[in-house]
Amino acid sequence: MLNGSAEADGRKDGSMRKVFKGPTEALAGLLRDDMMIMCGGFGLCGIPDELIDAVQASGVKGLTIVSNNAGIDGVGLGKLLETRQVAKMISSYVGENKEFARQYLGGELEIEFNPQGTLAERIRAGGAGIPAFFTKTGFGTKVAEGKETRQFDGEDYVMERGLFADIALVHAHTGDTEGNLRYRMTARNFNPMMATAAKVTIAQVENLVQPGEIDPDTIHTPGIFVKRIIAVNTGEKRIEQRTTRKRNDATPAAAAGGGTH
Amino acid sequence: MAWTREQMAARAAKELEDGFYVNLGIGIPTLVSNYIPEGMSVQLQSENGMLGMGPFPYEGEEDPDLINAGKQTITALPTTSYFSSSDSFGMIRGGHINLSILGAMQVAQNGDLANWMIPGKMVKGMGGAMDLVAGVKRVVVVMEHVAKNKDGTESAKLLKECDLPLTGTHVVDLVITDLGVFTIDKKGDGGMTLIELADGVSEEDIRAKTEGDYTVALK
């Protein structure tokens, strides 16, 4: 489809060769069984939900999905799990997802747990042409089993491999027709690295603008990494853990802590 | 008698210093943010990609694009910066974060830590814990002194050796429990030292509930 006519696959004209009409058109010709797909987002924040829906609708199966988390039941990657399209997840934390737990405990779904920073760096390295790197993370633990280790300056390190996928699906706040992207707040997360680490990256953006409308100094992902782009309705974004304080709360720093996943 | 969760968090907050960049784990460590001394500048890091975490938003002001590593809605501060998860773990792995405060299932007298999986139970993953303990300069564990089992018995959590799968080896500097505080010489052979007792707790109480070896040097 990459060489098809612009009209046939929904692209608008020659100056907008990266722009597609919708998620189905943007994925046309790219999907096949048993492929590896990178999927941006952290929890439900910054996930390419419309592109995931289109993957589900296509019916491809046996997928290896690289994503920090696995969505929740019925949302995000939770949808692909419901339809049994995923064979393997490469993730750091799979959270609260009953369907995921059922398939995993039943041996239907394989999971490769990566420490979150190792996962992020494997993707960054893959996109930057670095086949492997050494990290202190996980030395002496299950994560290091079967992997090469080495000492540098008296410290022990584990060798980890770069990751490069068939396609990457990312979500950005703003994108231009050249594929330049800007993310918003913590919806950035894994999206910038994933955009670099696949043969074809498809971006869904909340605001699709003309070249020049994004200040070049503020572009997070240069357009070279993005082959296809679509505009999506923002609709109502989902919140996984809604936490608030009362207006008369006198303890401003209250419980703004973090987590390990 | 022993320390409450709040008292443990308040004790952990004494490890903070002006200008520190700090990562707080889920549970009691999160409460430490309530005890940052007035006038002290401490920036909280959230490993999904944010430095300078603010409090929870007022009702109606939640933003789905602004969450912490526990996926909770939060707010920004004038000091806030956002970045990718790879930059975030570059900060962590690269030793730029001063202090990590996190929970644990087991800690060994040599500083080994286990806090991510129990064989035979559903494993959810290690998230960023392995990166944090490997990369952050100083690692403080805040946990209950013993684990309470379903049959009503108790199991020691401060051990000679962890029997659960490890999160990191030789990584823990300080352990704060409801009964007291221990230092660990994680890179040397100084072992574990009891340095403080919680209110109303005796050395004998600690000895009865601690499997690992330690010396006593109460402050």
PDB file of N, CA and C in Angstrom, chain B residues 104-158:
ATOM      1  N   ALA B 104       9.727  -3.495  51.042  1.00  0.00           N
ATOM      2  CA  ALA B 104      10.414  -4.758  50.789  1.00  0.00           C
ATOM      3  C   ALA B 104       9.649  -5.920  51.390  1.00  0.00           C
ATOM      4  N   MET B 105       9.837  -7.075  50.772  1.00  0.00           N
ATOM      5  CA  MET B 105       9.342  -8.321  51.376  1.00  0.00           C
ATOM      6  C   MET B 105      10.409  -8.897  52.295  1.00  0.00           C
ATOM      7  N   GLN B 106      11.675  -8.863  51.848  1.00  0.00           N
ATOM      8  CA  GLN B 106      12.791  -9.370  52.647  1.00  0.00           C
ATOM      9  C   GLN B 106      14.038  -8.518  52.397  1.00  0.00           C
ATOM     10  N   VAL B 107      14.847  -8.377  53.452  1.00  0.00           N
ATOM     11  CA  VAL B 107      16.169  -7.749  53.329  1.00  0.00           C
ATOM     12  C   VAL B 107      17.168  -8.656  54.038  1.00  0.00           C
ATOM     13  N   ALA B 108      18.317  -8.879  53.399  1.00  0.00           N
ATOM     14  CA  ALA B 108      19.358  -9.705  54.027  1.00  0.00           C
ATOM     15  C   ALA B 108      20.423  -8.811  54.646  1.00  0.00           C
ATOM     16  N   GLN B 109      21.183  -9.424  55.581  1.00  0.00           N
ATOM     17  CA  GLN B 109      22.176  -8.653  56.341  1.00  0.00           C
ATOM     18  C   GLN B 109      23.300  -8.086  55.478  1.00  0.00           C
ATOM     19  N   ASN B 110      23.424  -8.595  54.222  1.00  0.00           N
ATOM     20  CA  ASN B 110      24.440  -8.050  53.307  1.00  0.00           C
ATOM     21  C   ASN B 110      23.867  -6.973  52.387  1.00  0.00           C
ATOM     22  N   GLY B 111      22.593  -6.618  52.580  1.00  0.00           N
ATOM     23  CA  GLY B 111      21.992  -5.577  51.748  1.00  0.00           C
ATOM     24  C   GLY B 111      21.215  -6.098  50.554  1.00  0.00           C
ATOM     25  N   ASP B 112      21.120  -7.430  50.395  1.00  0.00           N
ATOM     26  CA  ASP B 112      20.276  -7.981  49.326  1.00  0.00           C
ATOM     27  C   ASP B 112      18.810  -7.634  49.619  1.00  0.00           C
ATOM     28  N   LEU B 113      18.048  -7.411  48.551  1.00  0.00           N
ATOM     29  CA  LEU B 113      16.647  -7.000  48.690  1.00  0.00           C
ATOM     30  C   LEU B 113      15.750  -7.884  47.827  1.00  0.00           C
ATOM     31  N   ALA B 114      14.615  -8.298  48.369  1.00  0.00           N
ATOM     32  CA  ALA B 114      13.592  -9.018  47.589  1.00  0.00           C
ATOM     33  C   ALA B 114      12.278  -8.285  47.767  1.00  0.00           C
ATOM     34  N   ASN B 115      11.696  -7.826  46.671  1.00  0.00           N
ATOM     35  CA  ASN B 115      10.388  -7.152  46.789  1.00  0.00           C
ATOM     36  C   ASN B 115       9.539  -7.253  45.540  1.00  0.00           C
ATOM     37  N   TRP B 116       9.782  -8.265  44.683  1.00  0.00           N
ATOM     38  CA  TRP B 116       8.980  -8.256  43.450  1.00  0.00           C
ATOM     39  C   TRP B 116       8.241  -9.535  43.138  1.00  0.00           C
ATOM     40  N   MET B 117       8.642 -10.672  43.666  1.00  0.00           N
ATOM     41  CA  MET B 117       7.864 -11.871  43.323  1.00  0.00           C
ATOM     42  C   MET B 117       7.895 -12.926  44.418  1.00  0.00           C
ATOM     43  N   ILE B 118       6.793 -13.655  44.502  1.00  0.00           N
ATOM     44  CA  ILE B 118       6.683 -14.797  45.404  1.00  0.00           C
ATOM     45  C   ILE B 118       6.398 -16.012  44.523  1.00  0.00           C
ATOM     46  N   PRO B 119       7.343 -16.972  44.479  1.00  0.00           N
ATOM     47  CA  PRO B 119       7.126 -18.139  43.612  1.00  0.00           C
ATOM     48  C   PRO B 119       5.785 -18.797  43.908  1.00  0.00           C
ATOM     49  N   GLY B 120       5.079 -19.167  42.852  1.00  0.00           N
ATOM     50  CA  GLY B 120       3.779 -19.816  43.013  1.00  0.00           C
ATOM     51  C   GLY B 120       2.621 -18.848  43.011  1.00  0.00           C
ATOM     52  N   LYS B 121       2.914 -17.559  43.163  1.00  0.00           N
ATOM     53  CA  LYS B 121       1.850 -16.554  43.107  1.00  0.00           C
ATOM     54  C   LYS B 121       1.946 -15.788  41.793  1.00  0.00           C
ATOM     55  N   MET B 122       0.837 -15.179  41.400  1.00  0.00           N
ATOM     56  CA  MET B 122       0.809 -14.363  40.189  1.00  0.00           C
ATOM     57  C   MET B 122       1.873 -13.260  40.276  1.00  0.00           C
ATOM     58  N   VAL B 123       2.769 -13.250  39.293  1.00  0.00           N
ATOM     59  CA  VAL B 123       3.829 -12.249  39.265  1.00  0.00           C
ATOM     60  C   VAL B 123       3.376 -11.092  38.389  1.00  0.00           C
ATOM     61  N   LYS B 124       3.406  -9.895  38.954  1.00  0.00           N
ATOM     62  CA  LYS B 124       2.960  -8.731  38.175  1.00  0.00           C
ATOM     63  C   LYS B 124       4.113  -8.012  37.504  1.00  0.00           C
ATOM     64  N   GLY B 125       5.341  -8.290  37.964  1.00  0.00           N
ATOM     65  CA  GLY B 125       6.499  -7.650  37.352  1.00  0.00           C
ATOM     66  C   GLY B 125       7.238  -6.785  38.343  1.00  0.00           C
ATOM     67  N   MET B 126       8.461  -6.422  37.988  1.00  0.00           N
ATOM     68  CA  MET B 126       9.305  -5.660  38.910  1.00  0.00           C
ATOM     69  C   MET B 126       9.186  -4.159  38.682  1.00  0.00           C
ATOM     70  N   GLY B 127       8.506  -3.744  37.614  1.00  0.00           N
ATOM     71  CA  GLY B 127       8.444  -2.311  37.349  1.00  0.00           C
ATOM     72  C   GLY B 127       9.829  -1.712  37.343  1.00  0.00           C
ATOM     73  N   GLY B 128       9.990  -0.583  38.044  1.00  0.00           N
ATOM     74  CA  GLY B 128      11.279   0.111  38.060  1.00  0.00           C
ATOM     75  C   GLY B 128      12.151  -0.225  39.261  1.00  0.00           C
ATOM     76  N   ALA B 129      11.712  -1.171  40.103  1.00  0.00           N
ATOM     77  CA  ALA B 129      12.417  -1.412  41.368  1.00  0.00           C
ATOM     78  C   ALA B 129      13.869  -1.863  41.173  1.00  0.00           C
ATOM     79  N   MET B 130      14.110  -2.738  40.210  1.00  0.00           N
ATOM     80  CA  MET B 130      15.486  -3.226  40.005  1.00  0.00           C
ATOM     81  C   MET B 130      16.425  -2.113  39.557  1.00  0.00           C
ATOM     82  N   ASP B 131      15.905  -1.227  38.710  1.00  0.00           N
ATOM     83  CA  ASP B 131      16.711  -0.095  38.235  1.00  0.00           C
ATOM     84  C   ASP B 131      16.999   0.866  39.376  1.00  0.00           C
ATOM     85  N   LEU B 132      15.976   1.115  40.206  1.00  0.00           N
ATOM     86  CA  LEU B 132      16.139   2.054  41.323  1.00  0.00           C
ATOM     87  C   LEU B 132      17.207   1.569  42.297  1.00  0.00           C
ATOM     88  N   VAL B 133      17.128   0.306  42.707  1.00  0.00           N
ATOM     89  CA  VAL B 133      18.083  -0.157  43.718  1.00  0.00           C
ATOM     90  C   VAL B 133      19.488  -0.289  43.139  1.00  0.00           C
ATOM     91  N   ALA B 134      19.586  -0.548  41.835  1.00  0.00           N
ATOM     92  CA  ALA B 134      20.912  -0.674  41.226  1.00  0.00           C
ATOM     93  C   ALA B 134      21.555   0.688  40.990  1.00  0.00           C
ATOM     94  N   GLY B 135      20.718   1.713  40.762  1.00  0.00           N
ATOM     95  CA  GLY B 135      21.280   2.970  40.291  1.00  0.00           C
ATOM     96  C   GLY B 135      21.307   4.118  41.278  1.00  0.00           C
ATOM     97  N   VAL B 136      20.362   4.117  42.226  1.00  0.00           N
ATOM     98  CA  VAL B 136      20.264   5.265  43.131  1.00  0.00           C
ATOM     99  C   VAL B 136      21.343   5.163  44.213  1.00  0.00           C
ATOM    100  N   LYS B 137      21.931   6.313  44.550  1.00  0.00           N
ATOM    101  CA  LYS B 137      23.087   6.333  45.455  1.00  0.00           C
ATOM    102  C   LYS B 137      22.786   5.700  46.804  1.00  0.00           C
ATOM    103  N   ARG B 138      21.643   6.090  47.387  1.00  0.00           N
ATOM    104  CA  ARG B 138      21.325   5.617  48.737  1.00  0.00           C
ATOM    105  C   ARG B 138      19.925   5.025  48.729  1.00  0.00           C
ATOM    106  N   VAL B 139      19.805   3.791  49.213  1.00  0.00           N
ATOM    107  CA  VAL B 139      18.534   3.073  49.181  1.00  0.00           C
ATOM    108  C   VAL B 139      18.063   2.806  50.611  1.00  0.00           C
ATOM    109  N   VAL B 140      16.878   3.328  50.933  1.00  0.00           N
ATOM    110  CA  VAL B 140      16.289   3.157  52.259  1.00  0.00           C
ATOM    111  C   VAL B 140      15.037   2.291  52.128  1.00  0.00           C
ATOM    112  N   VAL B 141      14.981   1.222  52.905  1.00  0.00           N
ATOM    113  CA  VAL B 141      13.802   0.360  52.919  1.00  0.00           C
ATOM    114  C   VAL B 141      12.948   0.702  54.133  1.00  0.00           C
ATOM    115  N   VAL B 142      11.636   0.856  53.905  1.00  0.00           N
ATOM    116  CA  VAL B 142      10.690   1.042  55.005  1.00  0.00           C
ATOM    117  C   VAL B 142       9.714  -0.123  54.951  1.00  0.00           C
ATOM    118  N   MET B 143       9.660  -0.919  56.020  1.00  0.00           N
ATOM    119  CA  MET B 143       8.784  -2.111  56.002  1.00  0.00           C
ATOM    120  C   MET B 143       8.407  -2.529  57.420  1.00  0.00           C
ATOM    121  N   GLU B 144       7.373  -3.349  57.514  1.00  0.00           N
ATOM    122  CA  GLU B 144       7.040  -3.992  58.785  1.00  0.00           C
ATOM    123  C   GLU B 144       8.188  -4.918  59.154  1.00  0.00           C
ATOM    124  N   HIS B 145       8.457  -5.063  60.444  1.00  0.00           N
ATOM    125  CA  HIS B 145       9.617  -5.869  60.852  1.00  0.00           C
ATOM    126  C   HIS B 145       9.435  -7.350  60.527  1.00  0.00           C
ATOM    127  N   VAL B 146       8.195  -7.832  60.637  1.00  0.00           N
ATOM    128  CA  VAL B 146       7.911  -9.240  60.319  1.00  0.00           C
ATOM    129  C   VAL B 146       6.708  -9.317  59.380  1.00  0.00           C
ATOM    130  N   ALA B 147       6.631 -10.442  58.652  1.00  0.00           N
ATOM    131  CA  ALA B 147       5.466 -10.699  57.803  1.00  0.00           C
ATOM    132  C   ALA B 147       4.463 -11.509  58.601  1.00  0.00           C
ATOM    133  N   LYS B 148       3.201 -11.106  58.508  1.00  0.00           N
ATOM    134  CA  LYS B 148       2.158 -11.865  59.207  1.00  0.00           C
ATOM    135  C   LYS B 148       1.558 -12.871  58.238  1.00  0.00           C
ATOM    136  N   ASN B 149       1.640 -14.132  58.586  1.00  0.00           N
ATOM    137  CA  ASN B 149       1.137 -15.188  57.712  1.00  0.00           C
ATOM    138  C   ASN B 149      -0.348 -15.420  57.941  1.00  0.00           C
ATOM    139  N   LYS B 150      -0.965 -16.095  56.966  1.00  0.00           N
ATOM    140  CA  LYS B 150      -2.420 -16.322  57.030  1.00  0.00           C
ATOM    141  C   LYS B 150      -2.815 -17.152  58.242  1.00  0.00           C
ATOM    142  N   ASP B 151      -1.898 -18.064  58.657  1.00  0.00           N
ATOM    143  CA  ASP B 151      -2.236 -18.932  59.791  1.00  0.00           C
ATOM    144  C   ASP B 151      -1.962 -18.258  61.139  1.00  0.00           C
ATOM    145  N   GLY B 152      -1.658 -16.956  61.097  1.00  0.00           N
ATOM    146  CA  GLY B 152      -1.468 -16.232  62.345  1.00  0.00           C
ATOM    147  C   GLY B 152      -0.027 -16.205  62.835  1.00  0.00           C
ATOM    148  N   THR B 153       0.854 -17.004  62.225  1.00  0.00           N
ATOM    149  CA  THR B 153       2.259 -16.987  62.621  1.00  0.00           C
ATOM    150  C   THR B 153       2.958 -15.788  61.984  1.00  0.00           C
ATOM    151  N   GLU B 154       4.184 -15.539  62.430  1.00  0.00           N
ATOM    152  CA  GLU B 154       4.972 -14.437  61.868  1.00  0.00           C
ATOM    153  C   GLU B 154       6.253 -14.992  61.257  1.00  0.00           C
ATOM    154  N   SER B 155       6.707 -14.368  60.165  1.00  0.00           N
ATOM    155  CA  SER B 155       7.982 -14.747  59.558  1.00  0.00           C
ATOM    156  C   SER B 155       8.909 -13.544  59.584  1.00  0.00           C
ATOM    157  N   ALA B 156      10.167 -13.815  59.899  1.00  0.00           N
ATOM    158  CA  ALA B 156      11.156 -12.735  59.896  1.00  0.00           C
ATOM    159  C   ALA B 156      11.363 -12.216  58.475  1.00  0.00           C
ATOM    160  N   LYS B 157      11.617 -10.929  58.356  1.00  0.00           N
ATOM    161  CA  LYS B 157      11.890 -10.309  57.050  1.00  0.00           C
ATOM    162  C   LYS B 157      13.330  -9.816  56.960  1.00  0.00           C
ATOM    163  N   LEU B 158      13.969  -9.629  58.120  1.00  0.00           N
ATOM    164  CA  LEU B 158      15.388  -9.259  58.150  1.00  0.00           C
ATOM    165  C   LEU B 158      16.175 -10.554  58.357  1.00  0.00           C
TER     166      LEU B 158
END
